[in-house]
Tab-separated table of C-alpha atoms and ligand atoms in Angstrom:
chain	number	residue	atom	x	y	z
A	1	UNK	CA	-34.147	-66.521	94.405
A	2	UNK	CA	-33.289	-65.268	97.890
A	3	UNK	CA	-31.682	-68.618	98.751
A	4	UNK	CA	-29.728	-68.586	95.505
A	5	UNK	CA	-28.453	-65.074	96.211
A	6	UNK	CA	-27.330	-66.322	99.572
A	7	UNK	CA	-25.417	-69.193	97.922
A	8	UNK	CA	-23.724	-66.796	95.501
A	9	UNK	CA	-22.649	-64.579	98.400
A	10	UNK	CA	-20.232	-67.326	99.510
A	11	UNK	CA	-18.290	-67.067	96.233
A	12	UNK	CA	-15.739	-64.413	95.299
A	13	UNK	CA	-17.765	-62.802	92.516
A	14	UNK	CA	-17.674	-59.205	91.354
A	15	UNK	CA	-20.581	-56.777	91.111
A	16	UNK	CA	-24.155	-56.746	92.409
A	17	UNK	CA	-26.506	-59.550	91.513
A	18	UNK	CA	-29.302	-58.476	89.221
A	19	UNK	CA	-31.044	-61.752	88.434
A	20	UNK	CA	-30.676	-65.557	88.755
A	21	UNK	CA	-32.511	-67.583	86.109
A	22	UNK	CA	-32.513	-71.277	85.053
A	23	UNK	CA	-30.137	-72.045	82.179
A	24	UNK	CA	-29.748	-74.900	79.697
A	25	UNK	CA	-31.301	-78.325	79.360
A	26	UNK	CA	-29.035	-80.692	81.325
A	27	UNK	CA	-30.590	-83.820	82.760
A	28	UNK	CA	-28.415	-84.061	85.874
A	29	UNK	CA	-27.305	-80.830	87.571
A	30	UNK	CA	-29.421	-77.682	88.102
A	31	UNK	CA	-27.927	-74.728	86.264
A	32	UNK	CA	-28.618	-70.988	86.591
A	33	UNK	CA	-27.370	-67.850	84.938
A	34	UNK	CA	-26.413	-65.069	87.317
A	35	UNK	CA	-26.470	-61.579	85.852
A	36	UNK	CA	-24.911	-58.563	87.498
A	37	UNK	CA	-26.032	-54.945	87.479
A	38	UNK	CA	-22.761	-53.232	86.559
A	39	UNK	CA	-21.982	-53.249	82.807
A	40	UNK	CA	-18.315	-54.182	83.222
A	41	UNK	CA	-18.599	-57.065	85.627
A	42	UNK	CA	-18.781	-60.643	84.336
A	43	UNK	CA	-21.904	-62.742	84.367
A	44	UNK	CA	-21.798	-66.147	86.006
A	45	UNK	CA	-23.139	-69.656	85.896
A	46	UNK	CA	-24.270	-71.189	89.182
A	47	UNK	CA	-24.746	-74.948	89.453
A	48	UNK	CA	-26.144	-77.240	92.062
A	49	UNK	CA	-24.065	-80.375	91.699
A	50	UNK	CA	-26.155	-83.538	91.651
A	51	UNK	CA	-24.528	-85.050	94.672
A	52	UNK	CA	-26.505	-88.305	94.462
A	53	UNK	CA	-24.785	-88.967	91.138
A	54	UNK	CA	-21.417	-87.296	91.714
A	55	UNK	CA	-20.713	-88.629	95.172
A	56	UNK	CA	-17.113	-87.509	95.455
A	57	UNK	CA	-17.346	-83.758	94.910
A	58	UNK	CA	-13.747	-83.211	95.971
A	59	UNK	CA	-12.573	-85.601	93.227
A	60	UNK	CA	-15.015	-84.091	90.749
A	61	UNK	CA	-13.711	-80.578	91.257
A	62	UNK	CA	-10.074	-81.599	91.325
A	63	UNK	CA	-10.482	-83.451	88.002
A	64	UNK	CA	-12.040	-80.337	86.517
A	65	UNK	CA	-9.271	-78.134	87.924
A	66	UNK	CA	-6.627	-80.398	86.360
A	67	UNK	CA	-8.405	-80.435	83.005
A	68	UNK	CA	-9.006	-76.692	82.762
A	69	UNK	CA	-5.429	-75.975	83.862
A	70	UNK	CA	-4.057	-78.278	81.161
A	71	UNK	CA	-6.259	-76.799	78.430
A	72	UNK	CA	-5.351	-73.256	79.458
A	73	UNK	CA	-1.656	-74.165	79.348
A	74	UNK	CA	-1.997	-75.644	75.846
A	75	UNK	CA	-3.928	-72.627	74.612
A	76	UNK	CA	-1.238	-70.324	75.973
A	77	UNK	CA	1.504	-72.393	74.315
A	78	UNK	CA	-0.353	-72.143	71.017
A	79	UNK	CA	-0.483	-68.352	71.419
A	80	UNK	CA	-4.295	-68.387	71.358
A	81	UNK	CA	-6.214	-65.187	71.891
A	82	UNK	CA	-9.513	-64.946	73.714
A	83	UNK	CA	-8.497	-67.725	76.111
A	84	UNK	CA	-11.196	-66.797	78.617
A	85	UNK	CA	-13.829	-67.831	76.104
A	86	UNK	CA	-11.999	-71.070	75.268
A	87	UNK	CA	-11.715	-72.696	78.657
A	88	UNK	CA	-13.995	-72.645	81.697
A	89	UNK	CA	-12.998	-70.586	84.697
A	90	UNK	CA	-14.273	-71.598	88.142
A	91	UNK	CA	-14.788	-69.125	90.993
A	92	UNK	CA	-13.293	-69.718	94.412
A	93	UNK	CA	-15.608	-69.751	97.401
A	94	UNK	CA	-14.843	-68.299	100.834
A	95	UNK	CA	-13.570	-71.725	101.960
A	96	UNK	CA	-10.821	-71.505	99.325
A	97	UNK	CA	-12.364	-74.303	97.255
A	98	UNK	CA	-14.179	-74.216	93.925
A	99	UNK	CA	-17.372	-75.453	95.546
A	100	UNK	CA	-19.564	-74.542	98.492
A	101	UNK	CA	-21.550	-76.911	100.695
A	102	UNK	CA	-24.631	-75.294	102.225
A	103	UNK	CA	-25.428	-78.160	104.581
A	104	UNK	CA	-27.610	-79.974	102.024
A	105	UNK	CA	-26.224	-79.262	98.581
A	106	UNK	CA	-22.946	-78.667	96.814
A	107	UNK	CA	-22.727	-75.596	94.597
A	108	UNK	CA	-20.135	-74.195	92.214
A	109	UNK	CA	-19.788	-71.115	90.067
A	110	UNK	CA	-17.993	-70.306	86.855
A	111	UNK	CA	-17.720	-67.282	84.628
A	112	UNK	CA	-20.408	-67.136	81.948
A	113	UNK	CA	-18.827	-67.161	78.496
A	114	UNK	CA	-20.083	-64.078	76.665
A	115	UNK	CA	-21.391	-64.060	73.064
A	116	UNK	CA	-21.443	-67.844	72.859
A	117	UNK	CA	-24.216	-70.197	71.898
A	118	UNK	CA	-25.176	-73.811	72.380
A	119	UNK	CA	-27.307	-75.760	69.932
A	120	UNK	CA	-29.538	-78.797	70.158
A	121	UNK	CA	-28.949	-79.536	66.463
A	122	UNK	CA	-26.091	-78.707	64.101
A	123	UNK	CA	-25.549	-78.566	60.345
A	124	UNK	CA	-22.680	-80.467	58.627
A	125	UNK	CA	-20.349	-77.456	58.682
A	126	UNK	CA	-20.702	-77.053	62.465
A	127	UNK	CA	-20.339	-80.810	62.906
A	128	UNK	CA	-17.026	-80.708	61.116
A	129	UNK	CA	-15.799	-78.040	63.566
A	130	UNK	CA	-17.219	-80.056	66.452
A	131	UNK	CA	-15.355	-83.178	65.267
A	132	UNK	CA	-12.098	-81.264	65.135
A	133	UNK	CA	-12.793	-79.718	68.537
A	134	UNK	CA	-13.448	-83.015	70.308
A	135	UNK	CA	-10.430	-84.619	68.620
A	136	UNK	CA	-8.384	-81.633	69.690
A	137	UNK	CA	-9.820	-81.752	73.241
A	138	UNK	CA	-8.631	-85.358	73.587
A	139	UNK	CA	-5.278	-84.468	72.029
A	140	UNK	CA	-4.734	-81.594	74.504
A	141	UNK	CA	-5.437	-83.906	77.425
A	142	UNK	CA	-3.272	-86.768	76.149
A	143	UNK	CA	-0.281	-85.721	78.310
A	144	UNK	CA	-2.107	-84.314	81.345
A	145	UNK	CA	0.227	-84.824	84.328
A	146	UNK	CA	-2.497	-85.628	86.895
A	147	UNK	CA	-4.209	-89.007	87.037
A	148	UNK	CA	-7.918	-88.348	86.830
A	149	UNK	CA	-10.358	-90.238	89.025
A	150	UNK	CA	-13.511	-91.906	87.735
A	151	UNK	CA	-16.135	-89.399	88.869
A	152	UNK	CA	-18.797	-92.008	88.127
A	153	UNK	CA	-17.232	-95.468	88.331
A	154	UNK	CA	-17.856	-97.637	85.244
A	155	UNK	CA	-19.664	-94.741	83.612
A	156	UNK	CA	-19.378	-95.956	80.002
A	157	UNK	CA	-18.699	-99.605	80.796
A	158	UNK	CA	-21.232	-101.452	78.655
A	159	UNK	CA	-20.991	-104.660	80.674
A	160	UNK	CA	-21.795	-102.702	83.828
A	161	UNK	CA	-24.724	-100.868	82.188
A	162	UNK	CA	-26.175	-104.186	81.053
A	163	UNK	CA	-25.796	-105.561	84.551
A	164	UNK	CA	-27.699	-102.552	85.887
A	165	UNK	CA	-30.477	-103.233	83.404
A	166	UNK	CA	-30.584	-106.918	84.313
A	167	UNK	CA	-30.710	-106.024	88.020
A	168	UNK	CA	-33.546	-103.606	87.300
A	169	UNK	CA	-35.407	-106.332	85.426
A	170	UNK	CA	-34.981	-108.744	88.333
A	171	UNK	CA	-36.254	-106.235	90.883
A	172	UNK	CA	-39.049	-104.825	88.677
A	173	UNK	CA	-39.378	-102.090	91.306
A	174	UNK	CA	-41.984	-100.012	89.471
A	175	UNK	CA	-43.948	-102.952	88.036
A	176	UNK	CA	-43.273	-101.773	84.489
A	177	UNK	CA	-41.678	-104.891	83.061
A	178	UNK	CA	-44.728	-106.103	81.153
A	179	UNK	CA	-44.654	-103.182	78.720
A	180	UNK	CA	-40.968	-103.336	77.853
A	181	UNK	CA	-40.223	-106.965	76.968
A	182	UNK	CA	-39.740	-106.194	73.262
A	183	UNK	CA	-36.918	-103.759	74.091
A	184	UNK	CA	-35.292	-106.112	76.581
A	185	UNK	CA	-35.156	-108.827	73.902
A	186	UNK	CA	-33.709	-106.472	71.294
A	187	UNK	CA	-31.081	-105.292	73.780
A	188	UNK	CA	-30.116	-108.821	74.801
A	189	UNK	CA	-29.773	-109.877	71.164
A	190	UNK	CA	-27.019	-107.282	70.728
A	191	UNK	CA	-25.419	-107.536	74.170
A	192	UNK	CA	-22.359	-109.557	73.308
A	193	UNK	CA	-21.421	-107.523	70.257
A	194	UNK	CA	-21.896	-104.277	72.167
A	195	UNK	CA	-19.484	-105.313	74.933
A	196	UNK	CA	-16.660	-105.595	72.400
A	197	UNK	CA	-14.761	-102.568	73.771
A	198	UNK	CA	-14.418	-104.132	77.227
A	199	UNK	CA	-13.152	-107.356	75.649
A	200	UNK	CA	-10.587	-105.554	73.489
A	201	UNK	CA	-9.450	-103.644	76.574
A	202	UNK	CA	-8.961	-106.847	78.591
A	203	UNK	CA	-6.989	-108.314	75.707
A	204	UNK	CA	-4.718	-105.264	75.808
A	205	UNK	CA	-5.730	-104.162	72.319
A	206	UNK	CA	-7.627	-100.996	73.180
A	207	UNK	CA	-6.307	-98.123	75.336
A	208	UNK	CA	-8.176	-95.861	77.721
A	209	UNK	CA	-7.495	-92.165	77.262
A	210	UNK	CA	-8.757	-89.037	78.945
A	211	UNK	CA	-12.157	-88.403	77.372
A	212	UNK	CA	-14.997	-85.967	77.924
A	213	UNK	CA	-17.655	-88.691	78.211
A	214	UNK	CA	-20.661	-86.434	77.680
A	215	UNK	CA	-20.163	-85.000	74.208
A	216	UNK	CA	-23.801	-84.213	73.639
A	217	UNK	CA	-24.010	-81.559	70.986
A	218	UNK	CA	-25.356	-79.099	73.556
A	219	UNK	CA	-22.212	-79.438	75.650
A	220	UNK	CA	-20.227	-77.385	73.182
A	221	UNK	CA	-20.118	-73.594	72.900
A	222	UNK	CA	-19.937	-71.951	69.469
A	223	UNK	CA	-18.987	-68.372	68.640
A	224	UNK	CA	-20.877	-65.986	66.330
A	225	UNK	CA	-19.334	-67.632	63.224
A	226	UNK	CA	-20.095	-71.224	64.155
A	227	UNK	CA	-16.536	-71.959	65.302
A	228	UNK	CA	-16.213	-74.009	68.468
A	229	UNK	CA	-15.090	-71.959	71.440
A	230	UNK	CA	-14.948	-74.640	74.089
A	231	UNK	CA	-16.346	-77.796	75.513
A	232	UNK	CA	-18.421	-77.471	78.688
A	233	UNK	CA	-19.932	-79.852	81.269
A	234	UNK	CA	-16.623	-81.332	82.386
A	235	UNK	CA	-18.011	-83.477	85.211
A	236	UNK	CA	-17.476	-86.726	83.389
A	237	UNK	CA	-13.996	-86.090	82.011
A	238	UNK	CA	-12.185	-89.318	82.894
A	239	UNK	CA	-10.280	-92.227	81.386
A	240	UNK	CA	-12.433	-94.024	78.819
A	241	UNK	CA	-12.351	-95.371	75.289
A	242	UNK	CA	-12.314	-92.670	72.620
A	243	UNK	CA	-15.571	-94.233	71.428
A	244	UNK	CA	-17.282	-92.299	74.219
A	245	UNK	CA	-16.677	-88.907	72.699
A	246	UNK	CA	-17.016	-89.892	69.089
A	247	UNK	CA	-20.166	-91.933	69.691
A	248	UNK	CA	-22.026	-89.619	72.013
A	249	UNK	CA	-21.674	-86.642	69.714
A	250	UNK	CA	-23.145	-88.611	66.818
A	251	UNK	CA	-25.921	-89.931	69.046
A	252	UNK	CA	-27.108	-86.382	69.608
A	253	UNK	CA	-25.723	-84.409	66.655
A	254	UNK	CA	-26.614	-86.873	63.885
A	255	UNK	CA	-30.118	-87.652	65.133
A	256	UNK	CA	-32.623	-85.994	62.777
A	257	UNK	CA	-35.186	-86.063	65.598
A	258	UNK	CA	-34.954	-85.380	69.317
A	259	UNK	CA	-33.427	-87.579	71.990
A	260	UNK	CA	-36.947	-88.025	73.375
A	261	UNK	CA	-38.924	-87.759	70.161
A	262	UNK	CA	-42.417	-89.251	70.377
A	263	UNK	CA	-42.628	-89.312	66.593
A	264	UNK	CA	-40.224	-92.096	65.665
A	265	UNK	CA	-40.487	-91.287	61.966
A	266	UNK	CA	-38.446	-88.168	62.714
A	267	UNK	CA	-35.589	-90.191	64.213
A	268	UNK	CA	-32.929	-91.211	61.681
A	269	UNK	CA	-29.140	-91.240	61.563
A	270	UNK	CA	-28.020	-88.357	59.368
A	271	UNK	CA	-25.078	-89.495	57.244
A	272	UNK	CA	-24.132	-85.951	56.187
A	273	UNK	CA	-23.542	-85.066	59.830
A	274	UNK	CA	-21.734	-88.368	60.328
A	275	UNK	CA	-19.375	-87.661	57.432
A	276	UNK	CA	-18.608	-84.086	58.402
A	277	UNK	CA	-18.043	-84.938	62.070
A	278	UNK	CA	-15.906	-87.980	61.269
A	279	UNK	CA	-13.728	-86.011	58.870
A	280	UNK	CA	-13.150	-83.333	61.523
A	281	UNK	CA	-12.550	-85.868	64.263
A	282	UNK	CA	-9.972	-87.817	62.247
A	283	UNK	CA	-8.156	-84.548	61.526
A	284	UNK	CA	-8.164	-83.502	65.209
A	285	UNK	CA	-7.480	-86.862	66.874
A	286	UNK	CA	-4.115	-87.509	65.306
A	287	UNK	CA	-3.143	-90.113	67.918
A	288	UNK	CA	-5.695	-92.829	67.040
A	289	UNK	CA	-4.557	-96.443	66.622
A	290	UNK	CA	-5.873	-98.614	63.739
A	291	UNK	CA	-8.095	-100.563	66.116
A	292	UNK	CA	-9.699	-97.375	67.389
A	293	UNK	CA	-10.338	-96.143	63.855
A	294	UNK	CA	-11.660	-99.477	62.653
A	295	UNK	CA	-14.213	-99.487	65.465
A	296	UNK	CA	-15.652	-96.016	64.916
A	297	UNK	CA	-18.806	-97.460	63.274
A	298	UNK	CA	-19.176	-99.701	66.338
A	299	UNK	CA	-18.916	-96.561	68.522
A	300	UNK	CA	-21.669	-94.888	66.478
A	301	UNK	CA	-23.972	-97.793	67.367
A	302	UNK	CA	-22.713	-98.265	70.931
A	303	UNK	CA	-23.940	-94.929	72.253
A	304	UNK	CA	-27.585	-95.056	71.153
A	305	UNK	CA	-27.503	-98.641	72.446
A	306	UNK	CA	-25.994	-97.688	75.816
A	307	UNK	CA	-28.375	-94.767	76.204
A	308	UNK	CA	-31.285	-97.044	75.364
A	309	UNK	CA	-30.115	-99.422	78.109
A	310	UNK	CA	-29.685	-96.582	80.623
A	311	UNK	CA	-33.043	-94.934	79.904
A	312	UNK	CA	-34.806	-98.294	80.006
A	313	UNK	CA	-33.167	-99.297	83.304
A	314	UNK	CA	-34.231	-95.968	84.789
A	315	UNK	CA	-37.781	-96.450	83.524
A	316	UNK	CA	-37.954	-99.930	85.042
A	317	UNK	CA	-36.502	-98.634	88.327
A	318	UNK	CA	-39.212	-95.966	88.525
A	319	UNK	CA	-37.265	-92.927	87.250
A	320	UNK	CA	-34.655	-92.494	89.939
A	321	UNK	CA	-31.787	-91.097	87.829
A	322	UNK	CA	-32.769	-88.809	84.952
A	323	UNK	CA	-34.966	-85.756	85.304
A	324	UNK	CA	-38.295	-86.487	83.621
A	325	UNK	CA	-41.071	-84.201	82.400
A	326	UNK	CA	-43.893	-86.796	82.376
A	327	UNK	CA	-44.318	-90.378	83.655
A	328	UNK	CA	-43.534	-92.193	80.364
A	329	UNK	CA	-40.596	-89.946	79.536
A	330	UNK	CA	-37.857	-92.540	80.028
A	331	UNK	CA	-39.780	-95.065	77.920
A	332	UNK	CA	-40.225	-92.518	75.140
A	333	UNK	CA	-36.491	-91.833	75.323
A	334	UNK	CA	-35.759	-95.572	75.173
A	335	UNK	CA	-37.861	-96.004	72.042
A	336	UNK	CA	-36.272	-93.016	70.333
A	337	UNK	CA	-32.750	-94.262	71.102
A	338	UNK	CA	-33.627	-97.709	69.826
A	339	UNK	CA	-34.972	-96.297	66.580
A	340	UNK	CA	-31.756	-94.322	66.207
A	341	UNK	CA	-29.724	-97.476	66.817
A	342	UNK	CA	-31.586	-99.310	64.057
A	343	UNK	CA	-30.895	-96.482	61.672
A	344	UNK	CA	-27.175	-96.467	62.584
A	345	UNK	CA	-27.052	-100.227	61.998
A	346	UNK	CA	-28.561	-99.795	58.548
A	347	UNK	CA	-25.656	-97.480	57.633
A	348	UNK	CA	-22.834	-99.735	58.809
A	349	UNK	CA	-21.268	-100.461	55.413
A	350	UNK	CA	-21.590	-96.856	54.305
A	351	UNK	CA	-19.846	-95.676	57.480
A	352	UNK	CA	-16.995	-98.111	56.943
A	353	UNK	CA	-16.382	-97.093	53.361
A	354	UNK	CA	-16.509	-93.403	54.252
A	355	UNK	CA	-13.869	-93.873	56.966
A	356	UNK	CA	-11.692	-95.790	54.504
A	357	UNK	CA	-12.009	-92.999	51.991
A	358	UNK	CA	-10.882	-90.462	54.632
A	359	UNK	CA	-7.796	-92.507	55.365
A	360	UNK	CA	-6.799	-93.409	51.837
A	361	UNK	CA	-7.984	-90.304	50.012
B	401	LIG	C1	-26.789	-86.738	81.028
B	401	LIG	O1	-25.830	-83.843	82.145
B	401	LIG	P1	-26.332	-84.099	80.777
B	401	LIG	O2	-27.795	-83.875	80.627
B	401	LIG	O3	-25.490	-83.370	79.742
B	401	LIG	C2	-25.882	-87.918	81.352
B	401	LIG	C3	-25.238	-88.455	80.090
B	401	LIG	C4	-26.333	-88.897	79.161
B	401	LIG	C5	-27.292	-87.755	78.921
B	401	LIG	C6	-28.488	-88.190	78.111
B	401	LIG	C7	-23.718	-87.721	84.386
B	401	LIG	O4	-26.063	-85.669	80.498
B	401	LIG	O5	-24.396	-89.532	80.378
B	401	LIG	O6	-25.790	-89.343	77.972
B	401	LIG	O7	-27.786	-87.164	80.127
B	401	LIG	N1	-24.885	-87.520	82.323
B	401	LIG	C8	-24.681	-88.268	83.419
B	401	LIG	O8	-29.091	-87.071	77.565
B	401	LIG	O9	-25.270	-89.332	83.626
B	402	LIG	MG1	-25.021	-80.838	79.505
């Protein structure tokens, strides 16, 4: 904790530090909650940025600055109250930037949003609010004046993710290939269909828009009444297909089991959550084109598929990307995402007819 206190001392915070404790369940950055002794000073969040993954920290933080500035402006224009709980606020360090480099690691701090909660699972009512909130998030960013950089190049590019998997298979760095051939075959059987977004983009039929790109259900803060306060974890906000935000929420929010469930019988795609989220999303994302809407069921399948590919590639590579809790963790995650994908596929027709009913009443 002494080292963490030292890091915090480089930021312009108020009050005396009382405690610094780990916070949240992210798989990439390390996150801590910083509490202060005085009752009227804010609490903070301290994060060690995963610099191996986010290599251009300057770009990362300037994207986030542009995004939070734009959201704040829109909230002000709408006459919103409680703005400080509805958009993240980053703390300046003594170097005048919103991050601090200690010689080894990059750190940043933001104000902790009081009386807010995150969830690992949500009910249909909360999903409806979440759908509206992510639609609204994309709508607010539609006319952002800055051009955002790709903080992780090709982040949600399915062709690129498949290439990474194929490279991992070729190298077989951890000698794990023997146990995963079933999953490789299942992935390859769907590869062409799953790269549809990239094809539509090349043909000029599908736009890229500013998206969040990590709309896991636990990246959203809710207030005491279950209303969405704000979206957090802005590292991956960048131009992408809207499928990213729609699909990744459903991947996490509509899974009846856990992302890394060992009991595959618990993993199913929950259509009640799907319906509530989709209804909210279509209400919030008023700018969607017919081709985007028509491909929402594809997006619901794409994200469990992409995550399956990413977890499997990491497993084959010997666990170099995601934090793991035990040696088979990435394989367990792969299997759970594949089971979820199969369940999404089984609901394809039902998804389509629900979306049609939303559009035509
Ligand atoms: C990572 O940071 P976190 O845990 O919210 C990952 C996402 C994955 C997710 C899988 C930068 O998100 O893309 O979907 O894990 N973020 C990055 O749980 O790779
Ligand atoms: Mg997160």
